[in-house]
Each structure stands twice: as structure tokens, then as C-alpha cells.
PDB file of C-alpha atoms in Angstrom:
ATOM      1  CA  UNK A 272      70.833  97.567  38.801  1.00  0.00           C
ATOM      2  CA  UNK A 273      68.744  96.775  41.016  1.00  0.00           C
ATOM      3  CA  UNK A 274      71.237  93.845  42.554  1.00  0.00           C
ATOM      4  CA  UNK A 275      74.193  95.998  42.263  1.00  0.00           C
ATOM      5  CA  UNK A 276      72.289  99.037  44.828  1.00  0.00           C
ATOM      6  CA  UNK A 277      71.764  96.575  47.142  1.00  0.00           C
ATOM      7  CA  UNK A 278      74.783  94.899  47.280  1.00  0.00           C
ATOM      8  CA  UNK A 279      77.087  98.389  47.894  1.00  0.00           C
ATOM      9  CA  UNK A 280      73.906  98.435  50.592  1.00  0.00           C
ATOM     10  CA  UNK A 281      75.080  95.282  52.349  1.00  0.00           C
ATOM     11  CA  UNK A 282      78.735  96.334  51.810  1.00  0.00           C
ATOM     12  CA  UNK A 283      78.143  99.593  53.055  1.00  0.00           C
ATOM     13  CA  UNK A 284      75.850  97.468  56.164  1.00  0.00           C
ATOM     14  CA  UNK A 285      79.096  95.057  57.182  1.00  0.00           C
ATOM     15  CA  UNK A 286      81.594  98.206  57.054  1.00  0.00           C
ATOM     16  CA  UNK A 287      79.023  99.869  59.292  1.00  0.00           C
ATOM     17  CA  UNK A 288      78.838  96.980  61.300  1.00  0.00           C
ATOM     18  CA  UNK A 289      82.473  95.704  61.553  1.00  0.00           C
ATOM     19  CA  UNK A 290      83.513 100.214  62.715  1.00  0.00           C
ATOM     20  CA  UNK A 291      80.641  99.582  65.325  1.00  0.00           C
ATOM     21  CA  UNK A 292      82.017  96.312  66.860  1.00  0.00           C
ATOM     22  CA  UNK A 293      85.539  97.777  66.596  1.00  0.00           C
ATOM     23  CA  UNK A 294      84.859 100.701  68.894  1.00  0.00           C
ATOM     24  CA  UNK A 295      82.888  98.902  71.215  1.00  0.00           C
ATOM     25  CA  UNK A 296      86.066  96.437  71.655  1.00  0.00           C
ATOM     26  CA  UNK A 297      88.489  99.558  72.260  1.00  0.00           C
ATOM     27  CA  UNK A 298      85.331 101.193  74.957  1.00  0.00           C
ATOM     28  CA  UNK A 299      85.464  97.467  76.458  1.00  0.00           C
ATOM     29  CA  UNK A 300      89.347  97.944  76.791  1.00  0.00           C
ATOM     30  CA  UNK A 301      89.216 101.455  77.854  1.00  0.00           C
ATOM     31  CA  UNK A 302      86.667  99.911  80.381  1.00  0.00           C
ATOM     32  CA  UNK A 303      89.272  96.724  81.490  1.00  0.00           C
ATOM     33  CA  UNK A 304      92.030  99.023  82.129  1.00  0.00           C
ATOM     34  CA  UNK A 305      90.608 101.530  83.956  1.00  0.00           C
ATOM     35  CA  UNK A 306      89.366  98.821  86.522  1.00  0.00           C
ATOM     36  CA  UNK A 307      92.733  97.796  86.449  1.00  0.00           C
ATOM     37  CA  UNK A 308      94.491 101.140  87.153  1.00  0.00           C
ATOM     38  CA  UNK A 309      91.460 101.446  89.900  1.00  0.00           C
ATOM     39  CA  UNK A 310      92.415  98.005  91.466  1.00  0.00           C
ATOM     40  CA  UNK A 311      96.089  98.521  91.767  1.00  0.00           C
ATOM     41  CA  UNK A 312      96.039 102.413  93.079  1.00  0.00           C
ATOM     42  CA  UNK A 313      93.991  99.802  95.577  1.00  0.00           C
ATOM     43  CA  UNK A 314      96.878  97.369  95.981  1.00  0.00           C
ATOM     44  CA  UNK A 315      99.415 100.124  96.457  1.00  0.00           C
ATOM     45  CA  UNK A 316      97.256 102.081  98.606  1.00  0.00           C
ATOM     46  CA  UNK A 317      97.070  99.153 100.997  1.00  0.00           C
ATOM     47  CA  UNK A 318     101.084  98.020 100.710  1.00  0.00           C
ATOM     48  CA  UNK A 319     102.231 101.566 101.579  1.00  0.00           C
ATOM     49  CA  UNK A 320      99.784 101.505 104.569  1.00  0.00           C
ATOM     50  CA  UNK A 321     100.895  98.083 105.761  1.00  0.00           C
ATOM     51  CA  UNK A 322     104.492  98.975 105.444  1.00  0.00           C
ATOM     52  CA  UNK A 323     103.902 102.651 107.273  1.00  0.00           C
ATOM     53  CA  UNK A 324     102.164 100.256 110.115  1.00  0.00           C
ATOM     54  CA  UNK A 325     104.808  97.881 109.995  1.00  0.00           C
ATOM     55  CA  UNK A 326     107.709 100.675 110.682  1.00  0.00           C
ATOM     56  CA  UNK A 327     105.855 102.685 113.276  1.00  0.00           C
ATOM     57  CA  UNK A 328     105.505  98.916 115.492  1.00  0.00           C
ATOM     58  CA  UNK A 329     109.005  97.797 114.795  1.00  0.00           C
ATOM     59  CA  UNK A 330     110.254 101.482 116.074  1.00  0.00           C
ATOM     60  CA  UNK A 331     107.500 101.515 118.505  1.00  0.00           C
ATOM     61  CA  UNK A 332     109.149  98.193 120.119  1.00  0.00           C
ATOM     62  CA  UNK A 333     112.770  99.173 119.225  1.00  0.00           C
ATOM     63  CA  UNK A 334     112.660 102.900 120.545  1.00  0.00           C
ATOM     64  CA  UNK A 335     113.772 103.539 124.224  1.00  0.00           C
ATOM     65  CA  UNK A 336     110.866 106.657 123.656  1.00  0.00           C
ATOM     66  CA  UNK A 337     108.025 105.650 121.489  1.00  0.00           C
ATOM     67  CA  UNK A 338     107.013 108.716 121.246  1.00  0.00           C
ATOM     68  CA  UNK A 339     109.953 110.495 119.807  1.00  0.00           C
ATOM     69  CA  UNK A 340     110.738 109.098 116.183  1.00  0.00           C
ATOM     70  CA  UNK A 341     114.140 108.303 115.668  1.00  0.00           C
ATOM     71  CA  UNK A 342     116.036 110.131 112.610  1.00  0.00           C
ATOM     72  CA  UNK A 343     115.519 106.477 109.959  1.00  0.00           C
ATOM     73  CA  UNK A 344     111.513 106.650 111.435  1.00  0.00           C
ATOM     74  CA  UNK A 345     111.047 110.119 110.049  1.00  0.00           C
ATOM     75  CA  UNK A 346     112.775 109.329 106.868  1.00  0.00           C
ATOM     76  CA  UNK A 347     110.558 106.273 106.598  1.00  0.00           C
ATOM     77  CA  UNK A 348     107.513 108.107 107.361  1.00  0.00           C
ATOM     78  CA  UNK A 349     108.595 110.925 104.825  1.00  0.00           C
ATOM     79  CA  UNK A 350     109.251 108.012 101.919  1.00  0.00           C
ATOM     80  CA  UNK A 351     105.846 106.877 102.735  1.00  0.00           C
ATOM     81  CA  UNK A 352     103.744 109.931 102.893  1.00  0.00           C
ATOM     82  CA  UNK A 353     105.540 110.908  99.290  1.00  0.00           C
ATOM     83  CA  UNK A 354     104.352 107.291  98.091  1.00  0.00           C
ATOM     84  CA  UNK A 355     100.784 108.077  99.013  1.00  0.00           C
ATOM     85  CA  UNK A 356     101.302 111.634  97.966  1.00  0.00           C
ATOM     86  CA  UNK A 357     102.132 110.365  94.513  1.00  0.00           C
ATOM     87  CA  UNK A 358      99.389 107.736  94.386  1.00  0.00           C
ATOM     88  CA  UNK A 359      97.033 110.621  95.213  1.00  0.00           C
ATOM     89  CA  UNK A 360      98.056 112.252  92.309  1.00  0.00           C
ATOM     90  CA  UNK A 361      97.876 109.244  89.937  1.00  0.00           C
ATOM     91  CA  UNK A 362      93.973 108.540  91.320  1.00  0.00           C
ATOM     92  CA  UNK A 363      93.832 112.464  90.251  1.00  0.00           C
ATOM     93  CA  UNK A 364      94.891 111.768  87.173  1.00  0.00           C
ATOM     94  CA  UNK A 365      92.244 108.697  86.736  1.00  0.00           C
ATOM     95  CA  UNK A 366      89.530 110.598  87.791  1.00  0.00           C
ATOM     96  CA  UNK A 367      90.119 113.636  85.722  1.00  0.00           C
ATOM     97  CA  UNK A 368      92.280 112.241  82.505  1.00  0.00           C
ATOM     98  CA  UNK A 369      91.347 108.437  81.964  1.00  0.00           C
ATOM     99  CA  UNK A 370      88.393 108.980  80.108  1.00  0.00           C
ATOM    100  CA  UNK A 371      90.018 110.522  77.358  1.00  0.00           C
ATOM    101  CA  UNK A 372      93.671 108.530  77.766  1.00  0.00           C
ATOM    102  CA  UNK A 373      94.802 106.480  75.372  1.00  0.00           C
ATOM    103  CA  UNK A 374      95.206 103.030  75.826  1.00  0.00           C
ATOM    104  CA  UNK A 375      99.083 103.237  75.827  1.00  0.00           C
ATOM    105  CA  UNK A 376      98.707 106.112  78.458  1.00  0.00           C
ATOM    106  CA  UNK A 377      96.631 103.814  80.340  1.00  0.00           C
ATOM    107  CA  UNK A 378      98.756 100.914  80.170  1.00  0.00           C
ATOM    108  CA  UNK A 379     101.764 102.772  80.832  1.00  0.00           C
ATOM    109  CA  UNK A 380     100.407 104.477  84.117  1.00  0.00           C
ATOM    110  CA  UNK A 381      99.386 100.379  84.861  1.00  0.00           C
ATOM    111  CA  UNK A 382     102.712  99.629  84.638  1.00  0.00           C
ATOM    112  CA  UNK A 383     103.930 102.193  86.604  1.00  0.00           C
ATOM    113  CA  UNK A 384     101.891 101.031  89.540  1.00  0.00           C
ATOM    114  CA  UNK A 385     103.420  97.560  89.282  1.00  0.00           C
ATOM    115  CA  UNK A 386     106.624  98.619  88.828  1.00  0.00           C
ATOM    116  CA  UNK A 387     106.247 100.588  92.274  1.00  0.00           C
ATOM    117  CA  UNK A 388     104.309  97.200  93.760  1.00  0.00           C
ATOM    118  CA  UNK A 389     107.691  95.167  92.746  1.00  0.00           C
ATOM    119  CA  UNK A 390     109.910  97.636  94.211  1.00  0.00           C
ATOM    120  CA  UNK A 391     107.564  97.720  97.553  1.00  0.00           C
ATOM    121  CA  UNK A 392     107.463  93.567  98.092  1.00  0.00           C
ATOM    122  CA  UNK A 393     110.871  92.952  98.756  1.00  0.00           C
ATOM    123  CA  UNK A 394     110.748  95.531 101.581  1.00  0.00           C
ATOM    124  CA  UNK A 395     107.436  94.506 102.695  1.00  0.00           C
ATOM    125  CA  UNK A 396     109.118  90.953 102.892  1.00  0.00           C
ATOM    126  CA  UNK A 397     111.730  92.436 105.178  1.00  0.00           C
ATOM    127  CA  UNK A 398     109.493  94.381 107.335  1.00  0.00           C
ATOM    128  CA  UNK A 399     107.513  90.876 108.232  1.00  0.00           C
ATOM    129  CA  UNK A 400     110.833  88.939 108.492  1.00  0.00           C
ATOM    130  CA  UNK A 401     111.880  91.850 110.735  1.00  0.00           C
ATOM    131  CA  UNK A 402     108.427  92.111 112.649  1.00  0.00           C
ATOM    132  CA  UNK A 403     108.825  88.066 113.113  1.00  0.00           C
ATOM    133  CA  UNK A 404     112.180  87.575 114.409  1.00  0.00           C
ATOM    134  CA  UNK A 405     111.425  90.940 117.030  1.00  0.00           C
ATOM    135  CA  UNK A 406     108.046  88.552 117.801  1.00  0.00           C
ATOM    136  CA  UNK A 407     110.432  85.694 118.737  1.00  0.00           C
ATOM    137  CA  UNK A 408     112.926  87.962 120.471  1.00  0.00           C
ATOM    138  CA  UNK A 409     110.557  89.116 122.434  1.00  0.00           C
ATOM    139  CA  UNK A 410     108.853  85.729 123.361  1.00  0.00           C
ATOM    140  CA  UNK A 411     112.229  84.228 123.865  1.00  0.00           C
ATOM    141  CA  UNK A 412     112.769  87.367 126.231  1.00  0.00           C
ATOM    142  CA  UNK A 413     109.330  86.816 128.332  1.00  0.00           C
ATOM    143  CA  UNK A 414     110.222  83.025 128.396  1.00  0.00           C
ATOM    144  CA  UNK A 415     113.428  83.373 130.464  1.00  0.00           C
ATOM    145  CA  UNK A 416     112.542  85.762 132.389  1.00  0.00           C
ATOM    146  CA  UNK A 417     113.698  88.850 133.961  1.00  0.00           C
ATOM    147  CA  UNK A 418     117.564  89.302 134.857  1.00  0.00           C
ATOM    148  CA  UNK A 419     118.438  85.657 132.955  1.00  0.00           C
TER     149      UNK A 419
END
């Protein structure tokens, strides 16, 4: 009998054991992706910054008045401030609703961010092969000279 008690003990001890090491893996998950999350609203934070800089110098240098935005500068400006507008409301959504997410709604709101990151590196590509060739235009420019 006395075998048998402590046998459902240990039983009862590894179950106990195995639930504990279970939900400290899923709070060690939880922990992973919220890092994550906190690291890419980083990343995008910083792309849509770099490509806002990138479009006010390239119309800065284009514009006859670099004061006045042209019509495509405003629009620009507008997609951006919705962009950071939206990534405002995602770090929101971290700081209020991660804690009690589930992973899927954390990895899906991961993926999101990506998703926007792909979308943004092609044009951030274009705004440095744009910002480089108006570099060389411009040295080209200075190098001949005025009237040539």
C-alpha cells in the first residue's frame, strides 16, 4: 500500500512537473515574440523615417521652391505619416494587448510588420538609387561648370 501511495505521489510529482515546465516554455515564447514585435515596430519605425528623409532631399534638390511641396511630395508625406500613424497604433496595441495575446495573435501582428518591411525595401532601394544618380548629376553638373 504503502508503495502504491507513493508511486501515484511521484506520478502525480512528474505531471506537476512536466504542466510547470510547459507553461514556462509558452511565458518564454510569449517573452521571444514580444521582443520581436518590439524590435521590428523598431525596424519599421526607422525605414519609414529614412524614406520620409529620403523624399523631402530628393524634392528639396528637385523643386524650383523648396519650400512649397509639390502635389507627389504631399502625397508622399501623407503615405508616410499614415505608416507611422498605423505603427503607432500597433505599439498601442503591444503595450496594452500583448500580455494577454495569444501566440498566433502575436505572430500574426509579427508578420504583419514584415510584410509592411518587404513592401517598404524595394522603394527604399529606389529612393537610394534615386538619391545616388541625383548625387552624380549633380557632381557631374559642378564638374563642368557653369553654362557648359
Amino acid at each position: 500500500m504503502m508503495i502504491a501511495g507513493g508511486a501515484v505521489l511521484f506520478g502525480l510529482l512528474v505531471v506537476l512537473v512536466a504542466v510547470l515546465l510547459n507553461q514556462r516554455k509558452r511565458e518564454w515564447k510569449h517573452n521571444a515574440s514580444l521582443q520581436t514585435l518590439l524590435d521590428l515596430a523598431d525596424r519599421l519605425e526607422a525605414d519609414l523615417k529614412t524614406c520620409r528623409s529620403g523624399l523631402q532631399q530628393a524634392h528639396a534638390v528637385m523643386s524650383v521652391n523648396p519650400d512649397a511641396p509639390q502635389a507627389s511630395e504631399k502625397d508622399a508625406r501623407q503615405a508616410i505619416d499614415a505608416g507611422l500613424r498605423a505603427l503607432l497604433q500597433q505599439r498601442l496595441w503591444i503595450r496594452d494587448c500583448s500580455a494577454w495575446a495569444s501566440q498566433q495573435e502575436l505572430d500574426a501582428t509579427a508578420q504583419s510588420m514584415r510584410d509592411t518591411r518587404g513592401r517598404l525595401k524595394p522603394l527604399l532601394s529606389a529612393l537610394n538609387q534615386a538619391q545616388h544618380d541625383l548625387d552624380n548629376a549633380m557632381r557631374d553638373h559642378i564638374h563642368r561648370g557653369p553654362g557648359a
